[in-house]
Short mmCIF file of C-alpha atoms and ligand atoms in Angstrom, two decimals:
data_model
loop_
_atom_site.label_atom_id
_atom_site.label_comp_id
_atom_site.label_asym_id
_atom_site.label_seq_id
_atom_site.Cartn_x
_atom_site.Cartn_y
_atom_site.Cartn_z
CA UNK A 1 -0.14 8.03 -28.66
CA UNK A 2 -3.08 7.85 -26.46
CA UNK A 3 -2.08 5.48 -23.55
CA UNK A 4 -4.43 5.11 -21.01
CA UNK A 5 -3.49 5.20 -16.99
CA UNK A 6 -5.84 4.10 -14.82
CA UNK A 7 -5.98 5.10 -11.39
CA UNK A 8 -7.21 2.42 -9.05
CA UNK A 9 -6.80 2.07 -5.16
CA UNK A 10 -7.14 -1.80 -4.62
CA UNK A 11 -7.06 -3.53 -1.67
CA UNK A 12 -4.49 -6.91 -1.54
CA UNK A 13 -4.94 -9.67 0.81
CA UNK A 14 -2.79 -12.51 1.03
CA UNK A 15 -4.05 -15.24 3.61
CA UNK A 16 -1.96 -17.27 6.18
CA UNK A 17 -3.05 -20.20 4.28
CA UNK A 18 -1.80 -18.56 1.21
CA UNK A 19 1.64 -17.39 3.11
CA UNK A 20 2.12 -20.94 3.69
CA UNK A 21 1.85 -22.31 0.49
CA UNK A 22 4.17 -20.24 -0.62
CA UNK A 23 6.85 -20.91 1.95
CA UNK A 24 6.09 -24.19 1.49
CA UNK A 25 6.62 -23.74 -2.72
CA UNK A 26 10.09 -21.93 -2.06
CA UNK A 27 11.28 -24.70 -0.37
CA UNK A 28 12.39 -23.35 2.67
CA UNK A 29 13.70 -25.24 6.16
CA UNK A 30 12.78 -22.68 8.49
CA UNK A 31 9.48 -23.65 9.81
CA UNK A 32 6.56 -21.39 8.38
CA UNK A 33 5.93 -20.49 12.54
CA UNK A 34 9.28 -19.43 13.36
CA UNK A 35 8.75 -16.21 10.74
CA UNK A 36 8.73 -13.03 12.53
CA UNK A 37 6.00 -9.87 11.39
CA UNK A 38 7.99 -8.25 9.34
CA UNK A 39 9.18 -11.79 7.92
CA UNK A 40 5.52 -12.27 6.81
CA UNK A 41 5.26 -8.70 5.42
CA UNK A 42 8.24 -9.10 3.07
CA UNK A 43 7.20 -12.84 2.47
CA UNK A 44 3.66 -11.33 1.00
CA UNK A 45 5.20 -8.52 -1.19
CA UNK A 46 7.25 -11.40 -2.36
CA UNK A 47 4.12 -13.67 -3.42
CA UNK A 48 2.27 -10.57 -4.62
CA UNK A 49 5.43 -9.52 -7.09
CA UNK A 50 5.84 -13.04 -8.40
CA UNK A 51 2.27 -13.70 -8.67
CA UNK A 52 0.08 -13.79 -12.66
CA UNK A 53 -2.32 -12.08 -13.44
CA UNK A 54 -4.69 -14.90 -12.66
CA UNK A 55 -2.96 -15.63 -9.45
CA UNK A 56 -3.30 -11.89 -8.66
CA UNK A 57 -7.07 -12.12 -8.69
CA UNK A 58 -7.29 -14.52 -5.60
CA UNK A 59 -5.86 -11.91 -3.50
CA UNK A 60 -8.11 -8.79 -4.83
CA UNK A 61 -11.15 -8.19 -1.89
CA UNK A 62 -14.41 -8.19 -3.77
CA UNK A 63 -13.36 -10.39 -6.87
CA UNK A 64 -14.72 -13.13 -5.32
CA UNK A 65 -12.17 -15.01 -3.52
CA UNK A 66 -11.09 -12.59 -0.52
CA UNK A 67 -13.81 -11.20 1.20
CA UNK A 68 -13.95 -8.38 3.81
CA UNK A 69 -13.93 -10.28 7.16
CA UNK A 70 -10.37 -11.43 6.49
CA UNK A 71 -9.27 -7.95 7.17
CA UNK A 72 -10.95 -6.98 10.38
CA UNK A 73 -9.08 -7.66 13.43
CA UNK A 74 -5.87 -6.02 15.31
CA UNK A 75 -3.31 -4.53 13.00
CA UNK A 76 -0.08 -6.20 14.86
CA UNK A 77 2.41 -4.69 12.53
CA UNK A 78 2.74 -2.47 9.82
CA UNK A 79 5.07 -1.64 7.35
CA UNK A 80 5.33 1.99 5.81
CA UNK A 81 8.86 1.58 4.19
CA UNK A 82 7.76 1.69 0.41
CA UNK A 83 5.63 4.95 -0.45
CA UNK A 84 3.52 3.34 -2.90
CA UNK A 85 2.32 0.71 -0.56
CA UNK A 86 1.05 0.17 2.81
CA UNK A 87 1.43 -2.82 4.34
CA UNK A 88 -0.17 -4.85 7.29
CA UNK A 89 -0.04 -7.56 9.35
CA UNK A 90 -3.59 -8.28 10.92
CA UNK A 91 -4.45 -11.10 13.12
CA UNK A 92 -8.05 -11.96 13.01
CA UNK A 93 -8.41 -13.74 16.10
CA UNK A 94 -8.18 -10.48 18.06
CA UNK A 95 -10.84 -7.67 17.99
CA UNK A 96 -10.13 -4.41 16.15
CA UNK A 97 -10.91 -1.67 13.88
CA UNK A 98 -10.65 -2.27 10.40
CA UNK A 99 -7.51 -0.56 8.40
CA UNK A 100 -8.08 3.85 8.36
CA UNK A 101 -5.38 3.97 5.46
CA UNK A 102 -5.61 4.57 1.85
CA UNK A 103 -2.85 5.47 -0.25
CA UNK A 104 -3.95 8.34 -2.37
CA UNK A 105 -2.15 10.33 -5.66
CA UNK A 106 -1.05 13.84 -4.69
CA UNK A 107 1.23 16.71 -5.98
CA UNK A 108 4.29 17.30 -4.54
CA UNK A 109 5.61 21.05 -4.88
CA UNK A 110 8.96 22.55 -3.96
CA UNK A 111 9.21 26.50 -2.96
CA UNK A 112 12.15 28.14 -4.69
CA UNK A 113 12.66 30.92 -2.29
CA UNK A 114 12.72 28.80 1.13
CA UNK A 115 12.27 25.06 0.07
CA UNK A 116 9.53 24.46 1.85
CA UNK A 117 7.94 21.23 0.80
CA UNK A 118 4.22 20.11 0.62
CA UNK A 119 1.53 18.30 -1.31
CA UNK A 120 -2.06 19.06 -2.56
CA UNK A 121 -4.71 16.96 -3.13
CA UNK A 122 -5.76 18.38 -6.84
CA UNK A 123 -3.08 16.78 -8.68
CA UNK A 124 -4.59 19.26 -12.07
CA UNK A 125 -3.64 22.44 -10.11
CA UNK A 126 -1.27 24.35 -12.00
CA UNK A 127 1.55 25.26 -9.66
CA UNK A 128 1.76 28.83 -10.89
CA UNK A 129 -1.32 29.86 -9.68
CA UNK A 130 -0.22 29.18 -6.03
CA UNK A 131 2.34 30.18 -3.46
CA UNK A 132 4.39 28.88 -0.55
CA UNK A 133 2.41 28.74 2.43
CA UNK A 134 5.27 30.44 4.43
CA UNK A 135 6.42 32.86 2.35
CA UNK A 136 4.79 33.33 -1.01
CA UNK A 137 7.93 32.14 -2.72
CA UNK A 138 7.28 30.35 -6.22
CA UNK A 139 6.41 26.91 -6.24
CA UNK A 140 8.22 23.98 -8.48
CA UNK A 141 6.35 20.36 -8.83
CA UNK A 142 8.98 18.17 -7.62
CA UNK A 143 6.70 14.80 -7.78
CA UNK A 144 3.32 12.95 -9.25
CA UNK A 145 3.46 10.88 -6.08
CA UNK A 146 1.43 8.13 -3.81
CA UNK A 147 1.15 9.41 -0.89
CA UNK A 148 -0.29 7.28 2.63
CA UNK A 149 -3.75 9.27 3.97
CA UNK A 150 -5.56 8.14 7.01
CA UNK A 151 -9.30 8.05 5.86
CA UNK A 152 -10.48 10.07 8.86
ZN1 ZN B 201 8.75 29.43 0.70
#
């Protein structure tokens, strides 16, 4: 079979206004300013796992509905718990840079001698043409994985 992956770092956005919509949809008592950060972190991985296809789209920057300026201001939490995502909380209304992280595809490889673990970049590199670092064991792949990057 010839299934096709593609490989595609996008950038989500979900939007107070959208954050309240959807508290407001689940029904909730709690009033939508009593959430804490890390309240509005989970409550945007929520709306972005339940969201179609088509809702999907009005979260994507550069698709026509988010656009870049919603992103720059003060990163005022942050939420690294999941590997495959990075996740934060950025308040506008305050100056700052925009975000320095990417989450990028990298090889993870084991050495059998010492354990030594590590990733590379070149995730085509075949693992028998290199050694550990610290003691030119033999190296295992132990993981195709996402791995967080700051851009500089
Ligand atoms: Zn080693």
């Amino acid at each position: 079979m010839k299934n096709v992956l593609i490989n595609k770092i996008v950038e989500i956005v979900v939007t107070e206004n959208q954050l309240r919509s959807f508290w407001k949809k689940l029904g909730n008592d709690l009033e939508f300013e009593t959430l804490s950060n890390e309240q509005l972190m989970k409550l945007a991985m929520r709306e972005i796992q339940e969201a179609s296809l088509t809702e999907l789209d009005s979260h994507l920057i550069d698709r026509g509905w988010r656009t870049r300026d919603e992103i720059e201001g003060k990163m005022i939490a942050e939420d690294n718990s999941n590997p495959r995502f990075h996740v934060e909380l950025i308040d506008t209304d305050q100056e700052g840079t925009p975000s320095k992280i990417l989450i990028d595809r990298m090889l993870e490889l084991q050495c059998n001698e010492c354990g030594f673990n590590f990733f590379i970049q070149d995730t085509d590199m075949d693992a028998n043409t290199l050694n550990c670092p610290k003691d030119g064991g033999k190296l295992t792949i132990t993981g195709n994985n996402a791995k967080k990057i700051n851009k500089n």
